[in-house]
Short mmCIF file of C-alpha atoms in Angstrom, two decimals:
data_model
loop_
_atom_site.label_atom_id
_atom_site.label_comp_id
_atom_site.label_asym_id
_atom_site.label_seq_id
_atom_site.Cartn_x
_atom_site.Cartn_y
_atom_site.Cartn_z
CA UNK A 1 38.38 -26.75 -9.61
CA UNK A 2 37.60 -28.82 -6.43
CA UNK A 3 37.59 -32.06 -5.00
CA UNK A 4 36.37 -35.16 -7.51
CA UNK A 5 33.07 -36.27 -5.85
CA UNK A 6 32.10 -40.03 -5.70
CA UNK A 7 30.33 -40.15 -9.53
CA UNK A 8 33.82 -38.86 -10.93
CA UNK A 9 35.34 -41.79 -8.76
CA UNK A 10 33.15 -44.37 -10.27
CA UNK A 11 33.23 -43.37 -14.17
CA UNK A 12 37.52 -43.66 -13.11
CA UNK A 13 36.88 -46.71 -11.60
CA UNK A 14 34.54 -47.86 -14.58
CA UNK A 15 37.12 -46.90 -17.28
CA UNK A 16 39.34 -48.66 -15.14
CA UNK A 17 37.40 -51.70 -15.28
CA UNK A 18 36.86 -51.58 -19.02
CA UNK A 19 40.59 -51.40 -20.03
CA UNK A 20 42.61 -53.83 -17.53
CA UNK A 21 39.06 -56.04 -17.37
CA UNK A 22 38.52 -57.55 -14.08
CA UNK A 23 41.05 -60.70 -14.05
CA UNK A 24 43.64 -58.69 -14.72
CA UNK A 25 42.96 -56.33 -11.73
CA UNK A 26 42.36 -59.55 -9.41
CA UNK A 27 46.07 -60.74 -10.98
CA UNK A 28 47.37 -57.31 -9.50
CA UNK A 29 45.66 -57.40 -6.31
CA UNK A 30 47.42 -60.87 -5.40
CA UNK A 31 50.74 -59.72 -6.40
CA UNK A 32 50.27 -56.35 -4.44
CA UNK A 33 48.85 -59.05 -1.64
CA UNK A 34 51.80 -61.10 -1.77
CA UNK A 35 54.36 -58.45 -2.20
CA UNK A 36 53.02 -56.81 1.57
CA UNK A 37 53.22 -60.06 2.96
CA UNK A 38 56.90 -61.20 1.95
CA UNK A 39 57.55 -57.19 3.03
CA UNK A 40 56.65 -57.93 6.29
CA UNK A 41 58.34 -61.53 6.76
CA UNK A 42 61.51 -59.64 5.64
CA UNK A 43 60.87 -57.14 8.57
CA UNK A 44 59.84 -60.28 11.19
CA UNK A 45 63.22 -61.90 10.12
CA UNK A 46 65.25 -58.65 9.89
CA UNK A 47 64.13 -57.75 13.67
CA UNK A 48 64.60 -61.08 15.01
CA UNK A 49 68.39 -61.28 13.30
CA UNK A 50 68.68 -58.32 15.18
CA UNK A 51 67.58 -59.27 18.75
CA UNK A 52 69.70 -62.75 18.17
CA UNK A 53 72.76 -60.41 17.58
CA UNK A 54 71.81 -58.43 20.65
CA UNK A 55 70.63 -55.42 18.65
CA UNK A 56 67.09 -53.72 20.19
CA UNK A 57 64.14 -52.98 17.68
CA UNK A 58 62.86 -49.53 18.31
CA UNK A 59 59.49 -48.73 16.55
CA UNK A 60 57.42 -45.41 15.87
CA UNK A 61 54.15 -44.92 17.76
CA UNK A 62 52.70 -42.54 15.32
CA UNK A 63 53.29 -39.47 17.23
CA UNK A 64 56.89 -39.41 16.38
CA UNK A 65 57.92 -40.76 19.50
CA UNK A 66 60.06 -44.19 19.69
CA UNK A 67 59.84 -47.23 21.73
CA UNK A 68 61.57 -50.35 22.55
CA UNK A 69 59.56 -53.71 21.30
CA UNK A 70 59.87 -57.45 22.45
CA UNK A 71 59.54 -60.16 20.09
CA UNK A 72 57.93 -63.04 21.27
#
């Protein structure tokens, strides 16, 4: 029982391949694309709503500790 090494990770990916076929997966890589992007307009508009209604955005640093950001 282990980890999957990289030739189990390529017969996935091949099987993969064989059942969506390739122009499928490219149709779900744009959407995924697209979707991240209009996520992180929301965010951009969501924070600057909030600094127009005087409201500071406070973001993680990745050690669990918070900060105060500026918006351009």
């Amino acid at each position: 029982m282990g980890s999957l090494s990289i030739w189990h990770w390529l017969i996935v990916l091949l099987v993969v391949v064989l059942v969506f076929g390739t122009r499928k997966l490219r149709n779900i890589g744009e959407d995924l694309g697209s979707a991240v992007k209009g996520f992180r307009e929301g965010l951009r508009d969501g924070a600057a709503e909030d600094e127009a209604a005087g409201h500071s955005s406070r973001i993680a640093d990745g050690h669990g500790k918070t900060k105060d950001t500026i918006e351009p």
